[in-house]
Amino acid sequence: MNIEAINKQREAVKEYLFDKGYEMYLRREDLLSIETYSDPKFVFLLSDLQANIIKPHGKQCAVFAFITFQNTLAKRKNLKKWLSELPLTNAMDQIATGKKSNTVHKDAMPPKPEAADLMAAYGNLLAANKNRSEYRKKNLEKGRLESKDAIDNPGNEVEDQIILEELKKSGAVICFYISHAGYKYFGEEGHAFSRYDDTSAFVKGLAEGTGFGTEESNIEPEVELDENNNYQYDKVHAMLMVAFDADDAGGNSLANKTIEVKEKIEKSISGFGNAFFETGYLNKDRTKDASREWFGFKDGLSNPRFFPSTGITGNSLNWEEPSKLDLVLRPDRGGPDSCGSFLVFMKLRQDTDAFVLACKKLAVKLSKSEDYAGALLIGRHKDGTLLTKSEDKRNDDRRTFNYERDDLGLKCPFHAHIRKANPRDGNSYRRIVRRGMLYDDSESNKGLLFMSFQGDLKLQFEDLVNEWLFNPYYRGRDVGADPILSKDAKYNRQYSKVWGKGGNLVPFSNDKPFVTFKGGLYFFAPSISYIKTTLGKYW
């Protein structure tokens, strides 16, 4: 049976299942049973999965629109039509246009497919989808002409998606995420996920699950909430991301392109909602070079790798570090092979002056350089060199390593940021997929728009924050909480004066945190079919 026939069959099954209200039948364990990535099931999963989850979009800039939907019947109808035509970027598109790489992981799992097989399957799928899209578009246009809403709001519904479609054709990556408040708005609160999934963390929200955003918590992060009262748990329904390069707009500068994108988004959603915006950049120089955060360190290292994050080379797909798909994906109710992922979004202001001052003080205590003192706080040198490998910078950005040769914390301190974020002690289920970008609102307000994708908020993100980053204990040792985020100077952190050797430890605590929480929310990145066919279905 060819892909097109399978596609038609699964569409019929999907319609039957949802008409009957049945539970979707792709389970989390099914994600581990795909034998090859040319398996039709996987092709369907990729074509229905949103971009930027399993492979970063790699664009210079991204505009994030935090949308609040208006609640009248006419507005809901406008929104329903907007969703049905939302030109989202899927994961398969990212693979088909991926960059080449010479990196091959010999132990990668599952087996590498032939590129020709995968692309042939995808080509058949695109053809089938195009036929369905054209048929649906004709019917939608016919429906608009007959709709009272089209008369009441002339041109709005016809133009709103043309605006975003133009952005996508110019090279932009477009993704859409829904908050718990958003699911309530659509009447999908109790139906969006499998009845067997624990979604309690998603329901409670970021502040209750981690202590971020509250003054009273045992975690005690520094809190300086958004002065515009944004990021309200019960007010923000969704987030639209449009990521782009300056050359996506035919030579427009990045600044002009950013203004243009915001204006187009506002016009697109004007028939049903309003939004506030954040703008993120790949790096502080606003280029496409490797990302460095405001303290000057390489960012985005040691992310989990899945399947062709590097695209097609020759007649096969290259693989890097193999990670199980259920680390980041969770089945949703879009269709038989549909998946999404939970998204954490936080705005974190970085205090570079406080960080530099702390590095100077620690350097004096250790009789070392300020760069080395900063490396002790972070856990790496600025160029990515591992502290466990060398006291000096050697331009080494290895991603796969552990701390087995530093079980006393004399090379990389137990409380160093990257060691607190991932002790690499075998508990890999807490790993998350980071897709953060930098923001630059003003000279005194710049930092990180932290984004992470994970299959389970409670077991991954919240455990990472509560049990690793802010837990002062590690294997019975009182090593202190993460020095980058914690605000108290009560932790008795110890630093070795001689790299790799004990017996001469120096205590040091920072007076204030280097990172301040400005706001954040939990979202879910649903499958594309769920967004287009299920949301608003019962209106």
XYZ file of C-alpha atoms in Angstrom:
539
model
C 0.000 0.000 0.000
C 1.495 3.359 -0.983
C 1.677 6.430 1.229
C -1.267 8.135 -0.429
C -3.509 5.119 0.168
C -2.356 4.849 3.784
C -2.979 8.552 4.234
C -6.561 8.302 2.971
C -7.183 5.279 5.168
C -5.876 7.017 8.287
C -7.896 10.132 7.562
C -11.016 7.978 7.465
C -10.042 6.257 10.715
C -9.314 9.591 12.381
C -12.688 11.027 11.397
C -14.419 7.897 12.673
C -12.560 7.953 15.975
C -13.273 11.584 16.748
C -16.854 11.432 15.559
C -17.311 8.629 18.067
C -15.295 10.423 20.741
C -12.816 7.543 21.080
C -9.406 7.809 22.718
C -6.539 8.247 20.294
C -4.558 5.079 19.846
C -0.950 6.262 19.569
C 0.585 5.700 23.006
C 3.856 7.040 24.372
C 5.423 3.597 24.170
C 4.563 3.512 20.462
C 7.152 6.249 19.940
C 9.861 3.702 20.784
C 8.574 0.981 18.456
C 9.215 2.730 15.132
C 11.756 0.536 13.387
C 13.096 3.109 10.927
C 12.423 6.721 10.186
C 11.182 5.734 6.723
C 8.326 3.887 8.425
C 5.065 5.476 7.165
C 3.969 5.984 10.771
C 6.998 8.156 11.413
C 6.519 10.093 8.183
C 3.010 10.949 9.328
C 4.227 11.910 12.783
C 6.839 14.286 11.336
C 4.480 15.894 8.855
C 2.007 16.593 11.680
C 4.563 17.700 14.303
C 5.362 21.395 14.649
C 8.852 22.657 13.865
C 11.467 23.744 16.449
C 10.764 20.840 18.820
C 13.160 18.190 17.588
C 15.350 20.540 15.560
C 16.004 24.257 16.297
C 14.710 26.732 13.725
C 18.130 28.445 13.519
C 16.708 31.847 12.542
C 18.317 35.155 13.543
C 15.197 36.510 15.206
C 11.799 35.412 16.500
C 8.698 37.397 17.435
C 6.529 35.818 20.138
C 2.910 36.989 20.292
C 1.101 36.140 23.551
C -2.544 36.115 22.506
C -5.713 36.628 24.529
C -8.822 35.520 22.632
C -12.045 37.541 22.800
C -15.151 35.687 23.826
C -18.081 36.438 21.540
C -19.648 34.105 18.994
C -18.472 36.205 16.042
C -14.913 36.357 17.410
C -14.864 32.606 17.976
C -15.971 31.991 14.385
C -13.195 34.244 13.119
C -10.690 32.365 15.276
C -11.909 28.962 14.092
C -11.370 29.918 10.454
C -7.962 31.422 11.293
C -6.868 28.177 12.934
C -8.079 26.023 10.040
C -5.727 27.833 7.645
C -2.821 28.649 9.968
C 0.331 28.111 7.813
C 2.392 26.217 10.381
C 5.869 24.832 9.728
C 6.184 21.081 10.311
C 9.165 18.997 11.387
C 9.420 17.229 8.041
C 9.987 20.549 6.292
C 12.931 21.178 8.630
C 14.517 17.835 7.766
C 14.035 18.276 4.037
C 15.805 21.647 4.132
C 18.434 20.765 6.772
C 22.116 21.602 6.503
C 24.693 18.968 5.725
C 27.001 17.597 8.384
C 29.849 15.110 8.481
C 28.988 13.958 11.994
C 27.820 10.362 12.212
C 26.997 8.585 15.455
C 27.814 4.900 14.901
C 25.580 3.699 17.751
C 22.567 5.754 16.660
C 19.165 4.178 17.202
C 16.954 3.408 15.335
C 18.705 2.336 12.090
C 19.454 4.965 9.459
C 16.962 4.977 6.576
C 17.867 5.600 2.985
C 17.311 9.247 2.197
C 15.584 8.371 -1.064
C 13.014 6.230 0.762
C 12.234 8.949 3.281
C 11.952 11.731 0.751
C 9.855 9.621 -1.629
C 7.448 8.879 1.204
C 7.342 12.553 2.129
C 6.755 13.566 -1.497
C 3.738 11.292 -1.728
C 2.431 12.671 1.535
C 2.826 16.270 0.344
C 0.916 15.490 -2.842
C -1.949 13.974 -0.879
C -1.985 16.896 1.553
C -1.977 19.407 -1.316
C -5.055 17.828 -2.878
C -6.901 17.926 0.460
C -5.784 21.517 1.120
C -7.001 22.760 -2.248
C -10.348 21.050 -1.743
C -10.653 22.517 1.768
C -9.638 25.982 0.567
C -12.338 26.025 -2.124
C -14.967 25.066 0.417
C -13.728 27.648 2.904
C -13.849 30.385 0.278
C -17.371 29.340 -0.642
C -18.350 29.353 3.023
C -16.926 32.844 3.524
C -19.001 34.270 0.709
C -22.124 32.838 2.276
C -21.179 33.770 5.824
C -22.825 36.611 7.697
C -19.508 37.158 9.487
C -17.841 37.883 6.157
C -20.363 40.648 5.584
C -20.017 42.034 9.109
C -16.206 41.965 8.887
C -15.458 42.518 5.184
C -12.079 41.220 4.077
C -10.777 40.300 7.526
C -11.161 36.536 7.266
C -9.895 36.387 3.706
C -6.775 38.441 4.440
C -5.729 37.229 7.864
C -4.036 34.049 6.683
C -2.726 35.560 3.460
C -0.634 37.794 5.724
C 0.978 34.880 7.565
C 1.232 32.770 4.411
C 3.401 35.489 2.873
C 5.738 35.323 5.859
C 6.056 31.553 5.569
C 6.753 31.727 1.827
C 9.531 34.227 2.530
C 11.264 31.627 4.724
C 9.798 32.265 8.179
C 9.103 29.423 10.616
C 5.628 29.664 12.182
C 4.514 27.744 15.291
C 1.475 27.926 17.597
C 1.232 26.953 21.286
C -1.728 26.735 23.674
C -1.834 27.414 27.431
C -4.080 25.701 29.961
C -6.308 28.797 29.905
C -6.461 28.385 26.132
C -7.668 24.804 26.371
C -10.375 25.974 28.766
C -11.380 28.667 26.284
C -11.838 26.034 23.571
C -13.726 23.702 25.922
C -10.944 21.145 25.518
C -9.567 21.189 29.061
C -10.487 17.593 29.840
C -10.141 16.209 26.327
C -6.871 17.490 24.867
C -4.721 14.660 26.232
C -5.037 10.971 26.910
C -7.014 10.145 30.035
C -3.993 8.176 31.257
C -1.590 11.122 31.129
C -0.700 13.096 34.258
C -1.240 16.728 33.270
C -1.502 18.104 36.809
C 1.648 20.246 36.414
C 0.246 21.825 33.246
C -3.023 22.608 35.042
C -1.339 24.133 38.127
C 1.068 26.265 36.144
C 4.663 27.424 36.380
C 4.435 29.473 39.583
C 2.858 26.706 41.673
C 5.037 23.953 40.257
C 8.425 25.605 40.744
C 8.064 28.697 42.913
C 9.080 30.982 40.023
C 6.874 34.039 40.101
C 6.138 33.906 43.847
C 7.882 35.716 46.690
C 7.113 32.917 49.145
C 8.699 29.599 48.220
C 11.377 27.260 49.452
C 13.224 27.836 46.194
C 13.478 31.591 46.662
C 14.403 32.756 43.158
C 14.736 36.480 42.673
C 11.376 37.792 41.428
C 10.882 41.038 39.538
C 7.686 40.434 37.614
C 6.833 42.107 34.327
C 5.820 45.706 34.981
C 3.034 45.518 32.376
C 1.310 42.699 34.248
C 1.802 40.309 31.345
C 2.182 36.527 31.640
C -1.054 36.166 33.606
C -1.839 32.482 34.029
C -5.582 32.829 33.334
C -5.368 35.533 30.647
C -2.898 34.320 27.996
C -4.558 31.687 25.807
C -1.891 31.009 23.208
C 1.470 32.019 21.800
C 2.325 32.427 18.118
C 6.010 32.302 17.157
C 7.293 33.679 13.849
C 11.056 33.134 13.399
C 12.936 34.688 10.493
C 16.190 36.005 9.043
C 16.833 39.515 7.777
C 17.151 38.178 4.227
C 13.760 36.465 4.468
C 12.209 39.823 3.568
C 14.137 40.590 0.405
C 16.918 42.568 2.014
C 15.033 44.335 4.793
C 17.110 45.016 7.886
C 16.380 42.846 10.905
C 14.942 45.810 12.826
C 12.563 46.731 10.009
C 11.610 43.102 9.520
C 10.780 42.758 13.227
C 8.427 45.743 13.106
C 6.840 44.369 9.949
C 6.270 40.929 11.480
C 4.629 42.379 14.595
C 2.331 44.529 12.476
C 1.344 41.550 10.329
C 0.598 39.406 13.375
C -1.542 42.154 14.916
C -3.489 42.507 11.674
C -3.866 38.753 11.374
C -5.393 38.304 14.841
C -7.416 41.542 14.891
C -10.661 39.691 14.175
C -10.606 37.716 17.425
C -7.914 38.772 19.885
C -5.071 40.995 21.068
C -1.501 40.293 22.129
C 1.673 41.500 23.790
C 5.031 40.717 22.197
C 8.540 39.558 23.025
C 11.413 39.571 20.534
C 14.257 37.072 20.725
C 17.607 36.926 18.942
C 19.878 33.979 18.206
C 22.819 35.877 19.717
C 23.585 39.336 21.095
C 25.150 40.441 17.793
C 21.863 39.578 16.029
C 23.646 37.423 13.451
C 23.306 33.727 12.592
C 26.542 32.843 14.379
C 26.629 30.407 17.304
C 24.593 31.590 20.262
C 26.304 33.238 23.257
C 24.275 34.500 26.177
C 24.867 37.876 27.860
C 27.554 36.580 30.260
C 29.540 35.640 27.146
C 29.259 31.835 27.271
C 28.343 29.550 24.383
C 24.719 28.577 24.742
C 22.659 25.601 23.600
C 25.396 22.989 24.116
C 24.564 19.446 25.226
C 20.989 19.470 23.942
C 19.474 16.034 23.288
C 19.727 14.924 19.653
C 17.067 12.884 17.927
C 16.958 12.175 14.186
C 18.323 14.013 11.327
C 19.044 17.261 13.082
C 21.735 17.724 10.432
C 19.713 16.946 7.307
C 20.494 14.703 4.361
C 24.033 13.941 3.241
C 24.686 11.697 0.260
C 22.292 8.770 0.297
C 21.724 8.502 4.050
C 20.799 10.546 7.095
C 23.433 11.543 9.628
C 22.893 10.989 13.328
C 24.344 12.495 16.424
C 23.516 11.591 20.015
C 20.472 9.272 19.943
C 17.693 10.148 22.391
C 14.322 8.489 22.781
C 11.461 10.362 21.222
C 9.321 10.223 24.357
C 11.890 12.489 26.027
C 10.289 15.382 24.164
C 7.098 14.104 22.481
C 3.698 13.270 23.878
C 0.821 11.904 21.771
C -2.133 14.237 21.376
C -5.591 13.886 19.895
C -4.933 15.236 16.426
C -4.881 11.836 14.777
C -3.572 8.269 14.971
C 0.096 9.274 14.644
C -0.010 12.808 16.078
C 2.310 14.187 18.740
C 3.071 17.449 20.498
C 5.290 18.641 23.321
C 5.001 20.655 26.532
C 6.695 24.047 26.338
C 8.126 26.135 29.183
C 8.597 29.834 28.377
C 10.331 32.178 30.846
C 11.718 35.683 30.571
C 14.938 35.812 32.624
C 16.827 39.089 33.071
C 20.621 38.720 33.328
C 22.586 41.091 35.569
C 25.946 41.209 33.823
C 27.386 43.756 36.269
C 26.636 41.500 39.254
C 28.143 38.503 37.455
C 31.337 40.365 36.504
C 31.727 41.663 40.079
C 31.326 38.155 41.521
C 33.927 36.823 39.068
C 36.374 39.527 40.187
C 35.872 38.720 43.890
C 36.230 34.973 43.378
C 39.300 35.473 41.186
C 41.012 37.447 43.982
C 40.231 34.711 46.526
C 41.625 32.018 44.248
C 44.501 34.070 42.788
C 43.192 33.113 39.356
C 41.880 34.955 36.301
C 38.356 36.373 36.155
C 37.603 34.134 33.150
C 38.500 31.058 35.182
C 36.357 32.263 38.097
C 33.426 32.658 35.709
C 34.035 29.164 34.379
C 33.794 27.819 37.948
C 30.391 29.485 38.364
C 29.037 28.224 35.026
C 30.875 24.894 34.702
C 32.434 25.599 31.307
C 34.809 28.142 29.829
C 33.246 30.747 27.542
C 34.377 28.906 24.415
C 32.768 25.655 25.593
C 35.854 23.955 27.055
C 34.890 21.582 29.847
C 36.221 22.310 33.330
C 36.491 18.579 33.912
C 38.972 18.380 31.045
C 41.163 21.409 31.602
C 41.716 24.480 33.728
C 42.616 26.319 30.512
C 40.551 27.074 27.415
C 41.203 24.621 24.576
C 38.267 25.365 22.276
C 36.634 22.055 23.141
C 32.838 22.009 23.068
C 32.233 18.288 23.582
C 28.592 17.568 24.286
C 28.777 13.963 25.448
C 30.631 13.620 28.755
C 30.068 12.815 32.424
C 31.643 13.693 35.752
C 32.858 10.206 36.704
C 36.470 11.411 36.889
C 35.502 14.300 39.159
C 33.479 12.600 41.879
C 34.806 15.059 44.499
C 33.888 18.206 42.569
C 37.477 19.475 42.462
C 37.509 20.153 38.715
C 33.943 21.263 38.100
C 32.202 22.225 41.384
C 29.036 20.315 42.283
C 27.195 23.634 42.422
C 28.364 24.942 39.004
C 25.388 25.887 36.865
C 25.672 23.230 34.161
C 26.380 20.528 36.754
C 23.332 21.557 38.798
C 21.244 21.580 35.610
C 22.450 18.100 34.640
C 24.682 16.098 37.017
C 25.080 13.459 34.257
C 24.710 10.711 36.838
C 22.400 8.449 34.836
C 19.117 10.265 35.582
C 18.724 11.282 31.960
C 14.914 11.250 32.126
C 15.103 14.822 33.497
C 16.766 16.152 30.378
C 14.951 18.839 28.430
C 15.282 20.282 24.923
C 16.290 23.953 25.131
C 15.359 26.430 22.405
C 15.984 29.763 24.162
C 16.845 33.103 22.551
C 18.262 36.378 23.861
C 16.245 39.532 24.415
C 17.424 43.140 24.601
C 14.677 45.499 25.792
C 17.096 48.120 27.132
C 20.600 48.488 28.526
C 19.348 47.540 31.995
C 16.866 44.897 30.871
C 18.393 42.171 28.752
C 18.581 38.451 29.189
C 17.208 35.129 28.027
C 13.836 34.105 26.648
C 14.143 30.590 28.020
C 12.244 27.908 26.097
C 12.303 24.184 26.721
C 10.341 21.298 25.255
C 9.691 18.082 27.188
C 7.300 15.155 27.199
C 6.468 15.555 30.896
C 6.530 18.832 32.850
C 6.557 17.265 36.304
C 9.171 14.539 35.760
C 11.463 16.655 33.601
C 11.343 20.440 33.975
C 9.929 20.687 37.514
C 12.152 17.914 38.839
C 15.166 19.527 37.190
C 14.382 22.861 38.861
C 13.289 21.581 42.274
C 15.579 18.566 42.739
C 18.690 19.695 40.901
C 19.006 23.456 40.405
C 17.576 24.650 43.713
C 18.254 21.622 45.873
C 21.317 22.453 48.028
C 22.105 18.764 48.531
C 23.703 16.317 46.116
C 24.322 12.702 47.167
C 24.214 13.720 50.815
C 26.620 16.632 50.372
C 25.537 20.159 51.247
C 26.886 21.813 48.092
C 24.450 24.743 47.808
C 21.880 25.711 45.206
C 22.711 26.903 41.706
C 24.753 30.131 42.114
C 23.326 31.715 38.954
C 19.671 31.632 40.050
C 19.591 31.474 43.853
C 19.365 34.748 45.753
C 20.592 33.828 49.253
C 24.214 33.941 50.364
C 23.634 31.239 52.991
C 25.083 28.369 50.957
C 28.593 27.346 51.911
C 29.935 26.820 48.415
C 33.530 25.609 48.215
C 36.002 26.242 45.393
C 39.376 24.538 45.004
C 42.379 26.884 44.790
C 44.276 24.259 42.781
C 42.287 22.718 39.896
C 41.654 19.018 40.454
C 43.191 18.921 43.939
C 41.627 19.110 47.390
C 42.885 20.276 50.758
C 42.787 23.975 49.977
C 39.124 24.925 49.495
C 37.862 28.505 49.532
C 34.286 29.382 50.591
C 32.448 31.881 48.419
C 28.842 33.067 48.106
C 27.339 35.690 45.827
C 25.395 38.517 47.457
C 22.660 38.550 44.814
C 21.513 36.337 41.960
C 22.696 36.989 38.455
C 19.344 36.063 36.897
C 15.913 37.502 37.721
C 12.571 35.924 36.810
C 10.380 38.391 34.882
C 7.497 36.117 33.902
C 6.634 32.834 32.270
C 3.978 30.285 31.364
C 3.454 26.662 30.415
C 2.165 25.858 26.925
C 1.572 22.776 24.813
C 2.693 22.577 21.178
C -0.124 20.498 19.649
C 0.027 18.549 16.416
C -0.916 20.536 13.328
C -3.968 18.367 12.659
C -5.238 19.005 16.198
C -4.983 22.780 15.703
C -6.662 22.750 12.305
C -9.408 20.188 12.830
C -10.142 19.756 16.534
C -9.841 23.145 18.245
C -13.188 24.907 18.113
C -14.808 21.840 16.580
C -17.923 22.085 18.740
C -18.600 25.810 18.282
